[in-house]
Backbone as JSON Lines, residues from 0, in Angstrom:
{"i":0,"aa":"X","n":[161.82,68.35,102.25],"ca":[160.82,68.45,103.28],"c":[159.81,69.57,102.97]}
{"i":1,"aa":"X","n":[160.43,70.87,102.32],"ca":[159.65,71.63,102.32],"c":[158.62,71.38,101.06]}
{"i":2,"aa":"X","n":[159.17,70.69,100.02],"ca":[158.02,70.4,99.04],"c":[157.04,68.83,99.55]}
{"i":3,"aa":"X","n":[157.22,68.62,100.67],"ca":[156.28,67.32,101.38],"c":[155.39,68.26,101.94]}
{"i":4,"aa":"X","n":[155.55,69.03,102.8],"ca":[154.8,70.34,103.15],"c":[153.53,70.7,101.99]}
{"i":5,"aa":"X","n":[154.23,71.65,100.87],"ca":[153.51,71.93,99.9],"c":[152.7,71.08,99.45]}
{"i":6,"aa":"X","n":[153.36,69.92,99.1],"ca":[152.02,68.39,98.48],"c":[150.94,68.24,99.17]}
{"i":7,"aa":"X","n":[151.4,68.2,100.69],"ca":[150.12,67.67,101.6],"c":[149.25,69.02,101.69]}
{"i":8,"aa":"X","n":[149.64,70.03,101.47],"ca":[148.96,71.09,101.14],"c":[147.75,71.19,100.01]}
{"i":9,"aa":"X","n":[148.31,70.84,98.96],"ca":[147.43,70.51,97.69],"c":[146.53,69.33,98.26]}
{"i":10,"aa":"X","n":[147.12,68.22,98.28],"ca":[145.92,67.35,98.84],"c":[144.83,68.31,99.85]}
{"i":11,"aa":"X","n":[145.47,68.31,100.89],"ca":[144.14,69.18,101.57],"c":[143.05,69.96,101.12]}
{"i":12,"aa":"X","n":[143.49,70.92,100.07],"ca":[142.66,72.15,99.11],"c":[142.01,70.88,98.33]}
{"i":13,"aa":"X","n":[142.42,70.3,98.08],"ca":[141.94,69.2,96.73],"c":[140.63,68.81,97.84]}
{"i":14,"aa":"X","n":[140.98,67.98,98.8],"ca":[139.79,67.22,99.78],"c":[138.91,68.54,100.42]}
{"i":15,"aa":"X","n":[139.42,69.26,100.53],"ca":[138.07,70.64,101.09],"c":[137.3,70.88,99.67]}
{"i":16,"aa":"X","n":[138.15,71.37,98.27],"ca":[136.87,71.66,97.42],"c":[135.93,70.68,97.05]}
{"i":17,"aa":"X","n":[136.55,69.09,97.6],"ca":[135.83,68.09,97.11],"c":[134.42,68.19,98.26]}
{"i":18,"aa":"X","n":[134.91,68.32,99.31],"ca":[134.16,68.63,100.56],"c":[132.8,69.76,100.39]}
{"i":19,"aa":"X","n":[133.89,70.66,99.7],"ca":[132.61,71.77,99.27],"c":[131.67,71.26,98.5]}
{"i":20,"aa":"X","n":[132.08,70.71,97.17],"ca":[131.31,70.68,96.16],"c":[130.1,69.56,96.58]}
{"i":21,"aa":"X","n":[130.65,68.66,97.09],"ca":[129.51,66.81,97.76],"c":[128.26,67.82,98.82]}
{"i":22,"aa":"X","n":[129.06,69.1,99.89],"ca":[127.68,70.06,100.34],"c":[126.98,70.06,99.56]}
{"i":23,"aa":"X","n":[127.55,71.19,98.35],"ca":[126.79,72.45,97.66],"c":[125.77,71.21,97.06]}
{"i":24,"aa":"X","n":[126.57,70.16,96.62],"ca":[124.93,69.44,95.71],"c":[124.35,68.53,96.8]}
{"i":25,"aa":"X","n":[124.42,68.26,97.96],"ca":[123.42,68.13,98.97],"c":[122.9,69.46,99.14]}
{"i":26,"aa":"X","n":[122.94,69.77,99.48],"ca":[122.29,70.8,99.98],"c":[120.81,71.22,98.78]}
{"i":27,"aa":"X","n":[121.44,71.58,97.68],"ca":[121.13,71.96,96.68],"c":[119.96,70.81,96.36]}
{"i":28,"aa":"X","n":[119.96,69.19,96.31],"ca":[119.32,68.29,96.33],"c":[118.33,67.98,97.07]}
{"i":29,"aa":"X","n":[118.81,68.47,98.43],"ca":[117.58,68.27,99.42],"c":[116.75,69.83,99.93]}
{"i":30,"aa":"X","n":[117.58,70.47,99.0],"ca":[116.54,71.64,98.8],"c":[116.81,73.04,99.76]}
{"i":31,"aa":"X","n":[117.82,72.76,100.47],"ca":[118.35,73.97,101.65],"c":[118.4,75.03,101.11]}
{"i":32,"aa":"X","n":[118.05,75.8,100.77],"ca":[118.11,77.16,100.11],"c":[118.4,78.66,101.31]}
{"i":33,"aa":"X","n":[117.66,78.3,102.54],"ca":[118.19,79.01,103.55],"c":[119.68,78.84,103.82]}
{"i":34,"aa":"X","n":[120.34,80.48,103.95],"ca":[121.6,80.36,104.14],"c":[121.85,80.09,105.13]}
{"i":35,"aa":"X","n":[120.51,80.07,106.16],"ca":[121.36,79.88,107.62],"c":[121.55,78.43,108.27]}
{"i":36,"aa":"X","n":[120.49,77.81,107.23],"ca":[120.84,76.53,107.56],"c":[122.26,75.29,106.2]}
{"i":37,"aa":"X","n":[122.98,76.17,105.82],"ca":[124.22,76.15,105.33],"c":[125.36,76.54,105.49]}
{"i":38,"aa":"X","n":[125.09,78.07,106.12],"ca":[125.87,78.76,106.5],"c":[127.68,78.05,107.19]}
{"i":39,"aa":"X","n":[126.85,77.64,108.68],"ca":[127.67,76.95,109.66],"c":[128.39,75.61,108.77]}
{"i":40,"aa":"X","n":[128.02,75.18,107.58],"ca":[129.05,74.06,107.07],"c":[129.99,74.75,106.49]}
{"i":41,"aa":"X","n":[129.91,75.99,105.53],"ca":[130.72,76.95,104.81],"c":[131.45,76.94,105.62]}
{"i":42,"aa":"X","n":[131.06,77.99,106.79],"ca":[132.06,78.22,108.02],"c":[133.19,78.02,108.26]}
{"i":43,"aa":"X","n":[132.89,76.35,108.8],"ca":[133.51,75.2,108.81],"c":[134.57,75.01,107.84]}
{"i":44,"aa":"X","n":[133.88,75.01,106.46],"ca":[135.26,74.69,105.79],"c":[136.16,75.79,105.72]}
{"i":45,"aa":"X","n":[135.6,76.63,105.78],"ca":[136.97,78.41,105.45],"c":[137.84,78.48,106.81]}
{"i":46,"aa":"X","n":[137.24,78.1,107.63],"ca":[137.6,78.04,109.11],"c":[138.79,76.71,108.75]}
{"i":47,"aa":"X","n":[138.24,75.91,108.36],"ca":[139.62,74.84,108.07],"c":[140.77,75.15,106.94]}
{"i":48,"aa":"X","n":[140.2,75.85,106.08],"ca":[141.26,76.34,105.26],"c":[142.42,77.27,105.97]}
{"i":49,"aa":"X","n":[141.6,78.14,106.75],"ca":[142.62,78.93,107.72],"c":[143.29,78.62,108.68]}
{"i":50,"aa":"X","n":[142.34,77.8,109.01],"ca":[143.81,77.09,109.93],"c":[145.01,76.4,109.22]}
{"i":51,"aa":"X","n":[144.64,75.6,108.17],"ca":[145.31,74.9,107.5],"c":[146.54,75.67,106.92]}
{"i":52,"aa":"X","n":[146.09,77.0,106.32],"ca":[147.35,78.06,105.7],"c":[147.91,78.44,107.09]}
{"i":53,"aa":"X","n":[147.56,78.48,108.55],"ca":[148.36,79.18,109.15],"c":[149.26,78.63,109.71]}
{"i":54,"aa":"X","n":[149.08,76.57,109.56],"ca":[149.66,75.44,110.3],"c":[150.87,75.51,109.2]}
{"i":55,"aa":"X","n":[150.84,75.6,107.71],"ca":[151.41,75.38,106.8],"c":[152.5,76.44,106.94]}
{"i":56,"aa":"X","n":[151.94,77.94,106.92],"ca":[152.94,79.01,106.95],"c":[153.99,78.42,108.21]}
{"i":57,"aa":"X","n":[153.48,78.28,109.39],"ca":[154.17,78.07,110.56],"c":[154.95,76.81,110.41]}
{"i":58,"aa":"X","n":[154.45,75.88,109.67],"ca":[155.62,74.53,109.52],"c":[156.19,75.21,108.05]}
{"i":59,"aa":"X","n":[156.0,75.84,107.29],"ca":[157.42,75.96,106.29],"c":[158.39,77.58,106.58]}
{"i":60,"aa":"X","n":[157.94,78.05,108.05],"ca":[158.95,78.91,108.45],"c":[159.82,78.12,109.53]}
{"i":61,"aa":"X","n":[159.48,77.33,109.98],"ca":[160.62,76.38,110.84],"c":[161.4,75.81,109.91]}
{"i":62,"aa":"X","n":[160.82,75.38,108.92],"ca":[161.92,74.42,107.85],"c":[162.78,75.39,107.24]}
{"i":63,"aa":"X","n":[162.1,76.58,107.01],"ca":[163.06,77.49,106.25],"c":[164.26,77.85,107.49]}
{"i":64,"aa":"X","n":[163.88,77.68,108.8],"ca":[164.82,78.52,109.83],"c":[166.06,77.32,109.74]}
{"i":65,"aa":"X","n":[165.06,75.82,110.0],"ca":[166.29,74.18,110.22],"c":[167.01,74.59,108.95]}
{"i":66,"aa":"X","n":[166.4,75.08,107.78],"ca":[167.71,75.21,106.38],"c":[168.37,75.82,106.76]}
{"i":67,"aa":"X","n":[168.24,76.84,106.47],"ca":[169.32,78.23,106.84],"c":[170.22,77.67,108.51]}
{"i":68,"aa":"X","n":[169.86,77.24,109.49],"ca":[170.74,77.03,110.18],"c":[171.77,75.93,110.28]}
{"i":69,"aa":"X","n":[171.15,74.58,109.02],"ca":[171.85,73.46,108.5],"c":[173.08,74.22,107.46]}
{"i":70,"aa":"X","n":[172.75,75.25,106.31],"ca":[173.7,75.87,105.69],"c":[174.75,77.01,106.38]}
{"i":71,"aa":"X","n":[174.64,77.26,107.33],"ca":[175.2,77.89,108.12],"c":[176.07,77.55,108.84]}
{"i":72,"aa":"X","n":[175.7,75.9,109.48],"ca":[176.72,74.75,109.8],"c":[177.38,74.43,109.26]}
{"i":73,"aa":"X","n":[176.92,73.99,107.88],"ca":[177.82,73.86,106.74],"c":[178.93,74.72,106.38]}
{"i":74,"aa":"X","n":[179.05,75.88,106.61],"ca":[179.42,77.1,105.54],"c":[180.65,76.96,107.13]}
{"i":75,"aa":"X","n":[179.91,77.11,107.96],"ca":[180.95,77.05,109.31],"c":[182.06,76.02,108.91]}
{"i":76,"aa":"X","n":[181.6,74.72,108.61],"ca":[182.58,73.48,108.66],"c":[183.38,73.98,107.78]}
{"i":77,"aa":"X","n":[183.02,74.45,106.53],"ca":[184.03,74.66,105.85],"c":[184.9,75.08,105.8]}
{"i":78,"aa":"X","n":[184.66,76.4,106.69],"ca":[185.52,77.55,106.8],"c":[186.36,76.83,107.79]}
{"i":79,"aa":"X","n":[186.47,75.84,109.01],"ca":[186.96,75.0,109.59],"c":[187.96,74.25,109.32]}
{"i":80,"aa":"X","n":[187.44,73.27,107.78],"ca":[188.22,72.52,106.96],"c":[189.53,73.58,106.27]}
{"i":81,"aa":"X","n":[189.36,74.58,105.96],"ca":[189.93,75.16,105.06],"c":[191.14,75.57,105.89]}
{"i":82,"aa":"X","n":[190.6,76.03,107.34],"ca":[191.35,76.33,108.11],"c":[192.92,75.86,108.48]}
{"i":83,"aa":"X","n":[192.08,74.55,108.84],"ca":[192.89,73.47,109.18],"c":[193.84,72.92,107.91]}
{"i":84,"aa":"X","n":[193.75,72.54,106.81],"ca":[193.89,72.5,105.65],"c":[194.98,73.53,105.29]}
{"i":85,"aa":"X","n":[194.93,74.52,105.47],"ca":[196.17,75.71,105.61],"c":[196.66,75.82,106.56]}
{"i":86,"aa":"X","n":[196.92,75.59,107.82],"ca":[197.44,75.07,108.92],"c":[198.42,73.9,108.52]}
{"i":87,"aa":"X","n":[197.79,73.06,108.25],"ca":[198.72,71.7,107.69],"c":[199.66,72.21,107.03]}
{"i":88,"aa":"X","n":[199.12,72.65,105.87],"ca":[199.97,73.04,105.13],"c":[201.42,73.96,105.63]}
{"i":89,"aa":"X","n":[200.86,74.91,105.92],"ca":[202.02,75.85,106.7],"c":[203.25,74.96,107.32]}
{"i":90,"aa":"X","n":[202.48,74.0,108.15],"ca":[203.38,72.73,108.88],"c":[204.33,72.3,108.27]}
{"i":91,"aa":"X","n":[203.68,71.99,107.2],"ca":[204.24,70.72,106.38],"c":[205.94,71.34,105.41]}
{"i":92,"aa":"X","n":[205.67,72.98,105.99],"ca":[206.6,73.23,104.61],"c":[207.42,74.18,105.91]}
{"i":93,"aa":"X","n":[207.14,73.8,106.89],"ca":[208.62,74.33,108.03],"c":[209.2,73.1,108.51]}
């Protein structure tokens, strides 16, 4: 899960610089040379990049928390199995 995270990550960066670059040569083509009438698309995209790293950080610290509390379950059962497992045993030999 957490490297489905990361992929759709790359895609995204991939579709924003593509995003950037299709501006910069509009822009550049139809001659915008004022920054202020460019400005607000830049914006836009850095503004989406940041959100994007802060949606990403925040969905691969939940996945990291669901791991760690899935191995923790785990590590529990075991100690459970083992339990029981020497229990039996003990049984088995009175």
């Amino acid at each position: 899960m957490i490297d489905a995270v990361n992929r759709e990550k790359l895609v995204f960066n991939r579709e924003l610089e593509y995003l950037y670059e299709q501006m910069s040569y509009l822009f550049n083509k139809r001659g915008y040379n004022d920054s202020q009438e460019v400005q607000p698309v830049y914006h836009m995209i850095e503004s989406a990049q940041e959100e994007k790293e802060w949606i990403v950080k925040r969905a691969l610290r939940k996945l990291e928390e669901e791991q760690e509390e899935c191995q923790f379950a785990y590590k529990k059962q075991i100690i459970l199995y083992e339990e029981e497992y020497h229990r039996l045993k003990k049984e088995r030999k009175f």
